[in-house]
Amino acid sequence: MKRVGKVVIFFAGLLLVWQVAVLLKLWSPVLVPSPFSVGRYLFEAATDGTLASAMVVTIKRLALGYAFGLLVGLPLGLLTARFQILEDTLGLMALGLQALPSVCWVPLALLWFGQTEGAMFFVVVMGTLWSVIIATDNGVRNVPPIYARAARTMGSTGLHTWLRVILPAALPFIVGGMKQGWAFAWRSLMAAEIYVTILSGFGLGHLLHYGRELNAMEQVIGIMFVLLAIGLLADKILFSPWERFLHRRWGTAR
Amino acid sequence: MTLPVELQNEAPSKLSIQAVSKRFASRKRDKPVQALDNVSLEVAEGEFVCLLGPSGCGKSTLLNIIAGLENADTGGVKCDGADVTAPGRDRMMMFQESALFPWLDVLDNVLFSLRLKPGLNASERRDVAVFYLKLVGLEKFHHAYVHELSGGMKQRVALARALAPNPRVLLMDEPFAALDALTREQLYGDLQQIWKERKKTIVFVTHNVREAVCLGDRVILLSPHPGRIQEEFRIELPRPRNINSIDLARHATIITSALKGFGRGGPPMPMGDGI
Ligand SMILES: Nc1ncnc2c1ncn2[C@@H]1O[C@H](COP(=O)(O)OP(=O)(O)OP(=O)(O)O)[C@@H](O)[C@H]1O
Ligand SMILES: [Mg+2]
């Protein structure tokens, strides 16, 4: 509880500094709105439903693309680790594309898919897929061969060895890759939403964009808070349990 | 508690290693490494044989070939008359590093091999795993994770895991090499006890002479480059043997000098208590 107290004091302090700066009129109120006006905007957006619907749109895009990226990336990573020819081809391609900032996919996605959900999906998948492939491949290659040998003496073969030994043994790497894939996907989706309007749904990125167009700084800052909260929550909900699991089992320090 | 059928002793196997040779292509030099050269060895049912030799003389290679993890270039291994071509549950292996799976707890590690054995239901598997964990003295650690165990405890779990499918042969590759002397001594006692109770054929690799004398019915001395059987010693000390006993030390001294003076060769030397 002491920890929670310190955290509360820290953030309350930040808000206070912010409020004091606004009261001292250090900057124009158009550029730096007070915490209260940001709060008011968030309250209104929450009550009239714009915030909720934008969150649903964004999170749905993210979840779909991310899930697809994982579902495809994981087996592909296993395959590149298993077959040298796939490593030399697909693996090399993944390595190259992973190094490409995933925002770079946005123009291409727009040309290919137009201003559709498809473009958004594509961008998120490209953000996720390559890092998951690389991490899985890397994880499998780092599994001590002794595990597979031990499993073989106990009668494990083929697919059983892959699913019950190699995959769990590579888990620390894979979770790392999932986390990185998530970060890439999240960033590139935001870039895409800010960059293009898609009529089938207004996401958080659009709200951010319109905040700028309307010179509504409280909206820009308010949405940034929402994005920040989603990022934190995703970390706590999606990855913390995995990391706790790994920590407990492997005894690795966080 | 009645002992389930599963836990009754399987008859130990007879191993016959026939003129096994194995060479490895070496990456650096053009000359391949002759790890094993024409090695023949008979291991009787229920016998405890120790393979002893300096580093690189092919002990692990021989053990891997018996396990079926590697194939001999020429020659072969027969287990109860049948050719060994692949790993099998009748021959379980224990490695120098415990090779336990960190993502499973102790009980699940032991259950891993049992889940792969047909004909057992979940509660029978559990009973068997619990039985062997008790046998190695870890009944209180079912749900500990691997990183929470000491080195000695890890090797105990590895032993339980190897014993669980009720193999006829136990292959052990320097399983105690990484442990401190005190822990090792305890394990020597336990292993002799378990061997007596469970009646296994054991091939035990070591480069520790006293360890070999303490455990083996026979000690097979291998020489390096190429790996060959140099000499063998029958150890006829009463069991259970204490590694610190003077008789044992005397045997160890003789073997150590043989180990140092490779090239003198000779017929198997019987060594009773009289020496
Ligand atoms: N996979 C391999 N590729 C190439 N050479 C190998 C391979 N495995 C073993 N060797 C070589 O074969 C020889 C015998 O190796 P082995 O591991 O059987 O020795 P060992 O007697 O078990 O040694 P140690 O006591 O150090 O474990 C060594 O010279 C080693 O370099
Ligand atoms: Mg070895």
XYZ file of N, CA, C and O and ligand atoms in Angstrom, chain B residues 54-61 64 96 173-174 205 207, ligand 2:
57
model
N 39.957 -40.715 -19.832
C 40.193 -39.274 -19.871
C 39.215 -38.583 -20.811
O 38.545 -39.222 -21.607
N 39.185 -37.297 -20.723
C 38.272 -36.505 -21.538
C 38.544 -36.736 -23.026
O 39.687 -36.804 -23.448
N 37.486 -36.916 -23.779
C 37.623 -37.055 -25.228
C 37.888 -38.464 -25.700
O 38.185 -38.690 -26.866
N 37.769 -39.462 -24.804
C 38.077 -40.826 -25.237
C 36.849 -41.544 -25.790
O 36.911 -42.703 -26.158
N 35.733 -40.855 -25.882
C 34.569 -41.438 -26.554
C 33.541 -42.058 -25.621
O 32.654 -42.787 -26.075
N 33.607 -41.758 -24.335
C 32.654 -42.338 -23.385
C 31.229 -41.916 -23.703
O 30.324 -42.753 -23.794
N 31.056 -40.607 -23.875
C 29.702 -40.114 -24.163
C 29.208 -40.648 -25.496
O 28.031 -40.993 -25.640
N 30.112 -40.695 -26.458
C 29.729 -41.199 -27.774
C 29.219 -42.632 -27.663
O 28.178 -42.984 -28.239
N 25.832 -42.652 -26.060
C 24.800 -42.182 -26.997
C 24.445 -43.259 -28.015
O 23.291 -43.358 -28.440
N 24.820 -35.314 -17.811
C 25.635 -34.573 -16.841
C 24.886 -33.359 -16.286
O 24.768 -33.183 -15.089
N 25.515 -40.546 -17.891
C 26.691 -39.863 -18.420
C 27.187 -38.818 -17.423
O 26.692 -37.694 -17.386
N 28.151 -39.194 -16.626
C 28.711 -38.316 -15.589
C 27.623 -37.546 -14.845
O 27.671 -36.321 -14.767
N 29.082 -43.613 -16.969
C 30.283 -42.964 -17.496
C 30.853 -42.010 -16.457
O 30.119 -41.266 -15.818
N 34.865 -39.886 -15.233
C 36.321 -39.880 -15.279
C 36.908 -39.774 -13.881
O 38.055 -39.420 -13.699
Mg 31.292 -36.965 -22.154
